[in-house]
C-alpha cells in the first residue's frame, strides 16, 4: 500500500474513537476495504469503543471480512476482557476447527464463560442451544445496521457532509 493509503488507514482508525458517532461508523465502514489489516482496529473498537452504533457497524464489517477474523478471535479467548465477544464471534463464524479452542473453556473459572463456550459449541454443531444464548448478531442489531448502512450509502459520496461532522469534532 502506498503512503496515501497508509495515512488514510491511520485516519480511519483514529476516527473510530471520534465523539461523533457518524464519523466513527463511517470509518468502520470504510475500513472494510483494508481487509485483514482492519481486523485489529475493528476489534479494538468493539472492545474499547464508547459508541454502540460504531460497535454494531464494526461487528458487521468483521462478519463480512469473515474467516480471517477467526484466528484473532481465538487469541482473544485468553483475554478476560474479550472472551465473551470472542466466543460470540467464534460461534457465529466458526467451524469444527474452532470447537477445539472453545472446548478448552469448559473448565474456565467463570461459570458464564464455561456456559457460553458450551452453547457456542452447540451452535456450531447445529444442536439446540439454551434460549438465553444470544448471538452477537441479533435481528434487532441487523435492523439497526441496515438503517445505518442505508444512511452510509446515501451520504458516502457527499464528502462535505462527512467533512462537516469531522470539523465539528475539533
PDB file of C-alpha atoms in Angstrom:
ATOM      1  CA  UNK A   1       0.000   0.000   0.000  1.00  0.00           C
ATOM      2  CA  UNK A   2       1.108   3.492  -0.694  1.00  0.00           C
ATOM      3  CA  UNK A   3       1.802   6.177   1.883  1.00  0.00           C
ATOM      4  CA  UNK A   4      -1.510   7.799   0.977  1.00  0.00           C
ATOM      5  CA  UNK A   5      -3.308   4.519   1.691  1.00  0.00           C
ATOM      6  CA  UNK A   6      -1.417   4.149   4.972  1.00  0.00           C
ATOM      7  CA  UNK A   7      -2.232   7.690   6.032  1.00  0.00           C
ATOM      8  CA  UNK A   8      -5.910   7.192   5.091  1.00  0.00           C
ATOM      9  CA  UNK A   9      -5.925   3.916   7.047  1.00  0.00           C
ATOM     10  CA  UNK A  10      -4.499   5.634  10.143  1.00  0.00           C
ATOM     11  CA  UNK A  11      -7.017   8.463   9.805  1.00  0.00           C
ATOM     12  CA  UNK A  12      -9.881   5.957   9.663  1.00  0.00           C
ATOM     13  CA  UNK A  13      -8.532   4.064  12.686  1.00  0.00           C
ATOM     14  CA  UNK A  14      -8.350   7.330  14.642  1.00  0.00           C
ATOM     15  CA  UNK A  15     -11.869   8.231  13.502  1.00  0.00           C
ATOM     16  CA  UNK A  16     -13.232   5.062  15.137  1.00  0.00           C
ATOM     17  CA  UNK A  17     -12.898   6.792  18.507  1.00  0.00           C
ATOM     18  CA  UNK A  18     -14.458  10.077  17.433  1.00  0.00           C
ATOM     19  CA  UNK A  19     -17.000  11.592  19.797  1.00  0.00           C
ATOM     20  CA  UNK A  20     -19.229  11.987  16.754  1.00  0.00           C
ATOM     21  CA  UNK A  21     -20.753   8.594  16.032  1.00  0.00           C
ATOM     22  CA  UNK A  22     -21.248   9.433  12.321  1.00  0.00           C
ATOM     23  CA  UNK A  23     -17.504   9.839  11.908  1.00  0.00           C
ATOM     24  CA  UNK A  24     -16.892   6.603  13.818  1.00  0.00           C
ATOM     25  CA  UNK A  25     -19.362   4.490  11.938  1.00  0.00           C
ATOM     26  CA  UNK A  26     -18.293   5.888   8.553  1.00  0.00           C
ATOM     27  CA  UNK A  27     -14.719   4.979   9.490  1.00  0.00           C
ATOM     28  CA  UNK A  28     -15.737   1.415  10.399  1.00  0.00           C
ATOM     29  CA  UNK A  29     -17.484   1.014   7.030  1.00  0.00           C
ATOM     30  CA  UNK A  30     -14.537   2.454   5.116  1.00  0.00           C
ATOM     31  CA  UNK A  31     -12.036   0.191   6.900  1.00  0.00           C
ATOM     32  CA  UNK A  32     -13.568  -2.847   5.212  1.00  0.00           C
ATOM     33  CA  UNK A  33     -11.549  -2.164   2.045  1.00  0.00           C
ATOM     34  CA  UNK A  34      -8.371  -2.822   4.045  1.00  0.00           C
ATOM     35  CA  UNK A  35      -9.494  -6.386   4.826  1.00  0.00           C
ATOM     36  CA  UNK A  36      -7.273  -8.240   7.270  1.00  0.00           C
ATOM     37  CA  UNK A  37      -5.312  -5.083   8.096  1.00  0.00           C
ATOM     38  CA  UNK A  38      -8.518  -3.599   9.556  1.00  0.00           C
ATOM     39  CA  UNK A  39      -9.343  -6.537  11.829  1.00  0.00           C
ATOM     40  CA  UNK A  40      -7.467  -5.428  14.937  1.00  0.00           C
ATOM     41  CA  UNK A  41      -8.664  -1.797  14.892  1.00  0.00           C
ATOM     42  CA  UNK A  42     -12.249  -3.004  14.422  1.00  0.00           C
ATOM     43  CA  UNK A  43     -11.894  -5.490  17.277  1.00  0.00           C
ATOM     44  CA  UNK A  44     -10.491  -2.690  19.438  1.00  0.00           C
ATOM     45  CA  UNK A  45     -13.486  -0.503  18.524  1.00  0.00           C
ATOM     46  CA  UNK A  46     -15.838  -3.246  19.712  1.00  0.00           C
ATOM     47  CA  UNK A  47     -13.966  -3.920  22.947  1.00  0.00           C
ATOM     48  CA  UNK A  48     -12.973  -0.380  23.909  1.00  0.00           C
ATOM     49  CA  UNK A  49     -15.383   1.798  21.953  1.00  0.00           C
ATOM     50  CA  UNK A  50     -17.793   4.199  23.588  1.00  0.00           C
ATOM     51  CA  UNK A  51     -20.394   4.401  20.836  1.00  0.00           C
ATOM     52  CA  UNK A  52     -22.785   1.460  20.461  1.00  0.00           C
ATOM     53  CA  UNK A  53     -23.503   2.285  16.814  1.00  0.00           C
ATOM     54  CA  UNK A  54     -19.802   2.145  15.974  1.00  0.00           C
ATOM     55  CA  UNK A  55     -19.601  -1.227  17.745  1.00  0.00           C
ATOM     56  CA  UNK A  56     -22.535  -2.531  15.689  1.00  0.00           C
ATOM     57  CA  UNK A  57     -21.004  -1.374  12.403  1.00  0.00           C
ATOM     58  CA  UNK A  58     -17.562  -2.729  13.375  1.00  0.00           C
ATOM     59  CA  UNK A  59     -19.215  -6.075  14.151  1.00  0.00           C
ATOM     60  CA  UNK A  60     -20.966  -6.116  10.762  1.00  0.00           C
ATOM     61  CA  UNK A  61     -17.731  -5.305   8.946  1.00  0.00           C
ATOM     62  CA  UNK A  62     -15.847  -8.064  10.791  1.00  0.00           C
ATOM     63  CA  UNK A  63     -18.596 -10.535   9.892  1.00  0.00           C
ATOM     64  CA  UNK A  64     -18.249  -9.525   6.230  1.00  0.00           C
ATOM     65  CA  UNK A  65     -14.470  -9.926   6.415  1.00  0.00           C
ATOM     66  CA  UNK A  66     -15.261 -13.450   7.619  1.00  0.00           C
ATOM     67  CA  UNK A  67     -12.765 -16.263   8.137  1.00  0.00           C
ATOM     68  CA  UNK A  68      -9.662 -14.070   8.622  1.00  0.00           C
ATOM     69  CA  UNK A  69     -11.331 -12.866  11.847  1.00  0.00           C
ATOM     70  CA  UNK A  70     -11.299 -16.355  13.384  1.00  0.00           C
ATOM     71  CA  UNK A  71      -7.623 -16.532  14.429  1.00  0.00           C
ATOM     72  CA  UNK A  72      -7.587 -13.102  16.139  1.00  0.00           C
ATOM     73  CA  UNK A  73     -10.752 -14.142  17.994  1.00  0.00           C
ATOM     74  CA  UNK A  74      -9.148 -17.424  19.060  1.00  0.00           C
ATOM     75  CA  UNK A  75      -6.275 -15.387  20.514  1.00  0.00           C
ATOM     76  CA  UNK A  76      -8.797 -13.256  22.450  1.00  0.00           C
ATOM     77  CA  UNK A  77     -10.112 -16.339  24.241  1.00  0.00           C
ATOM     78  CA  UNK A  78      -7.195 -15.855  26.659  1.00  0.00           C
ATOM     79  CA  UNK A  79      -8.073 -12.210  27.379  1.00  0.00           C
ATOM     80  CA  UNK A  80     -10.615 -11.927  30.197  1.00  0.00           C
ATOM     81  CA  UNK A  81     -11.867  -8.567  28.861  1.00  0.00           C
ATOM     82  CA  UNK A  82     -12.638 -10.013  25.447  1.00  0.00           C
ATOM     83  CA  UNK A  83     -13.624 -13.635  25.980  1.00  0.00           C
ATOM     84  CA  UNK A  84     -17.366 -13.120  25.649  1.00  0.00           C
ATOM     85  CA  UNK A  85     -17.029 -11.202  22.393  1.00  0.00           C
ATOM     86  CA  UNK A  86     -14.588 -13.782  21.043  1.00  0.00           C
ATOM     87  CA  UNK A  87     -16.913 -16.667  21.945  1.00  0.00           C
ATOM     88  CA  UNK A  88     -19.830 -14.964  20.190  1.00  0.00           C
ATOM     89  CA  UNK A  89     -17.798 -14.315  17.034  1.00  0.00           C
ATOM     90  CA  UNK A  90     -16.465 -17.858  17.012  1.00  0.00           C
ATOM     91  CA  UNK A  91     -19.973 -19.275  17.410  1.00  0.00           C
ATOM     92  CA  UNK A  92     -21.141 -17.145  14.512  1.00  0.00           C
ATOM     93  CA  UNK A  93     -18.173 -17.676  12.163  1.00  0.00           C
ATOM     94  CA  UNK A  94     -16.665 -20.890  13.471  1.00  0.00           C
ATOM     95  CA  UNK A  95     -16.488 -24.430  12.264  1.00  0.00           C
ATOM     96  CA  UNK A  96     -15.298 -27.753  13.682  1.00  0.00           C
ATOM     97  CA  UNK A  97     -11.729 -26.431  13.970  1.00  0.00           C
ATOM     98  CA  UNK A  98     -12.897 -23.709  16.354  1.00  0.00           C
ATOM     99  CA  UNK A  99     -14.578 -26.223  18.653  1.00  0.00           C
ATOM    100  CA  UNK A 100     -11.177 -27.409  19.902  1.00  0.00           C
ATOM    101  CA  UNK A 101     -10.400 -23.913  21.188  1.00  0.00           C
ATOM    102  CA  UNK A 102     -13.842 -23.380  22.692  1.00  0.00           C
ATOM    103  CA  UNK A 103     -13.646 -26.780  24.422  1.00  0.00           C
ATOM    104  CA  UNK A 104     -10.671 -25.540  26.423  1.00  0.00           C
ATOM    105  CA  UNK A 105     -13.012 -23.043  28.105  1.00  0.00           C
ATOM    106  CA  UNK A 106     -15.246 -25.777  29.511  1.00  0.00           C
ATOM    107  CA  UNK A 107     -13.048 -25.782  32.627  1.00  0.00           C
ATOM    108  CA  UNK A 108     -12.813 -21.995  32.930  1.00  0.00           C
ATOM    109  CA  UNK A 109     -13.070 -20.437  36.405  1.00  0.00           C
ATOM    110  CA  UNK A 110     -16.092 -18.351  35.456  1.00  0.00           C
ATOM    111  CA  UNK A 111     -19.358 -20.202  35.118  1.00  0.00           C
ATOM    112  CA  UNK A 112     -20.630 -17.773  32.451  1.00  0.00           C
ATOM    113  CA  UNK A 113     -17.610 -18.352  30.217  1.00  0.00           C
ATOM    114  CA  UNK A 114     -17.989 -22.136  30.578  1.00  0.00           C
ATOM    115  CA  UNK A 115     -21.677 -21.882  29.717  1.00  0.00           C
ATOM    116  CA  UNK A 116     -21.072 -19.587  26.730  1.00  0.00           C
ATOM    117  CA  UNK A 117     -18.403 -21.911  25.350  1.00  0.00           C
ATOM    118  CA  UNK A 118     -20.730 -24.907  25.674  1.00  0.00           C
ATOM    119  CA  UNK A 119     -23.553 -23.024  23.936  1.00  0.00           C
ATOM    120  CA  UNK A 120     -21.220 -21.826  21.164  1.00  0.00           C
ATOM    121  CA  UNK A 121     -20.099 -25.396  20.510  1.00  0.00           C
ATOM    122  CA  UNK A 122     -23.739 -26.491  20.305  1.00  0.00           C
ATOM    123  CA  UNK A 123     -24.488 -23.644  17.915  1.00  0.00           C
ATOM    124  CA  UNK A 124     -21.581 -24.556  15.627  1.00  0.00           C
ATOM    125  CA  UNK A 125     -22.743 -28.171  15.608  1.00  0.00           C
ATOM    126  CA  UNK A 126     -26.322 -27.051  14.817  1.00  0.00           C
ATOM    127  CA  UNK A 127     -27.528 -28.542  18.098  1.00  0.00           C
ATOM    128  CA  UNK A 128     -30.239 -26.888  20.194  1.00  0.00           C
ATOM    129  CA  UNK A 129     -28.873 -24.083  22.375  1.00  0.00           C
ATOM    130  CA  UNK A 130     -30.188 -22.626  25.586  1.00  0.00           C
ATOM    131  CA  UNK A 131     -32.759 -19.953  24.754  1.00  0.00           C
ATOM    132  CA  UNK A 132     -30.727 -17.458  26.804  1.00  0.00           C
ATOM    133  CA  UNK A 133     -27.710 -17.813  24.496  1.00  0.00           C
ATOM    134  CA  UNK A 134     -27.881 -14.697  22.375  1.00  0.00           C
ATOM    135  CA  UNK A 135     -25.633 -14.409  19.440  1.00  0.00           C
ATOM    136  CA  UNK A 136     -23.549 -11.470  18.537  1.00  0.00           C
ATOM    137  CA  UNK A 137     -25.770 -10.670  15.568  1.00  0.00           C
ATOM    138  CA  UNK A 138     -29.423 -10.497  16.547  1.00  0.00           C
ATOM    139  CA  UNK A 139     -32.379  -9.446  14.430  1.00  0.00           C
ATOM    140  CA  UNK A 140     -32.549  -6.089  16.195  1.00  0.00           C
ATOM    141  CA  UNK A 141     -28.856  -5.422  15.535  1.00  0.00           C
ATOM    142  CA  UNK A 142     -29.383  -6.351  11.885  1.00  0.00           C
ATOM    143  CA  UNK A 143     -32.246  -3.864  11.648  1.00  0.00           C
ATOM    144  CA  UNK A 144     -30.156  -1.124  13.272  1.00  0.00           C
ATOM    145  CA  UNK A 145     -27.244  -1.922  10.995  1.00  0.00           C
ATOM    146  CA  UNK A 146     -29.454  -1.947   7.882  1.00  0.00           C
ATOM    147  CA  UNK A 147     -30.597   1.575   8.728  1.00  0.00           C
ATOM    148  CA  UNK A 148     -27.032   2.742   9.384  1.00  0.00           C
ATOM    149  CA  UNK A 149     -25.824   1.141   6.164  1.00  0.00           C
ATOM    150  CA  UNK A 150     -28.614   2.860   4.235  1.00  0.00           C
ATOM    151  CA  UNK A 151     -27.564   6.229   5.679  1.00  0.00           C
ATOM    152  CA  UNK A 152     -23.938   5.475   4.925  1.00  0.00           C
ATOM    153  CA  UNK A 153     -24.705   4.627   1.284  1.00  0.00           C
ATOM    154  CA  UNK A 154     -26.707   7.839   0.873  1.00  0.00           C
ATOM    155  CA  UNK A 155     -24.055  10.026   2.433  1.00  0.00           C
ATOM    156  CA  UNK A 156     -20.717   8.494   1.461  1.00  0.00           C
ATOM    157  CA  UNK A 157     -20.500  10.440  -1.787  1.00  0.00           C
ATOM    158  CA  UNK A 158     -21.329  13.702  -0.069  1.00  0.00           C
ATOM    159  CA  UNK A 159     -17.838  14.398   1.231  1.00  0.00           C
ATOM    160  CA  UNK A 160     -18.810  17.810   2.542  1.00  0.00           C
ATOM    161  CA  UNK A 161     -21.280  16.086   4.859  1.00  0.00           C
ATOM    162  CA  UNK A 162     -18.612  13.960   6.499  1.00  0.00           C
ATOM    163  CA  UNK A 163     -16.138  16.836   6.471  1.00  0.00           C
ATOM    164  CA  UNK A 164     -18.649  18.990   8.364  1.00  0.00           C
ATOM    165  CA  UNK A 165     -19.063  16.312  11.025  1.00  0.00           C
ATOM    166  CA  UNK A 166     -15.325  15.850  11.362  1.00  0.00           C
ATOM    167  CA  UNK A 167     -14.694  19.569  11.652  1.00  0.00           C
ATOM    168  CA  UNK A 168     -17.297  19.842  14.419  1.00  0.00           C
ATOM    169  CA  UNK A 169     -15.212  17.399  16.479  1.00  0.00           C
ATOM    170  CA  UNK A 170     -12.186  19.648  16.505  1.00  0.00           C
TER     171      UNK A 170
END
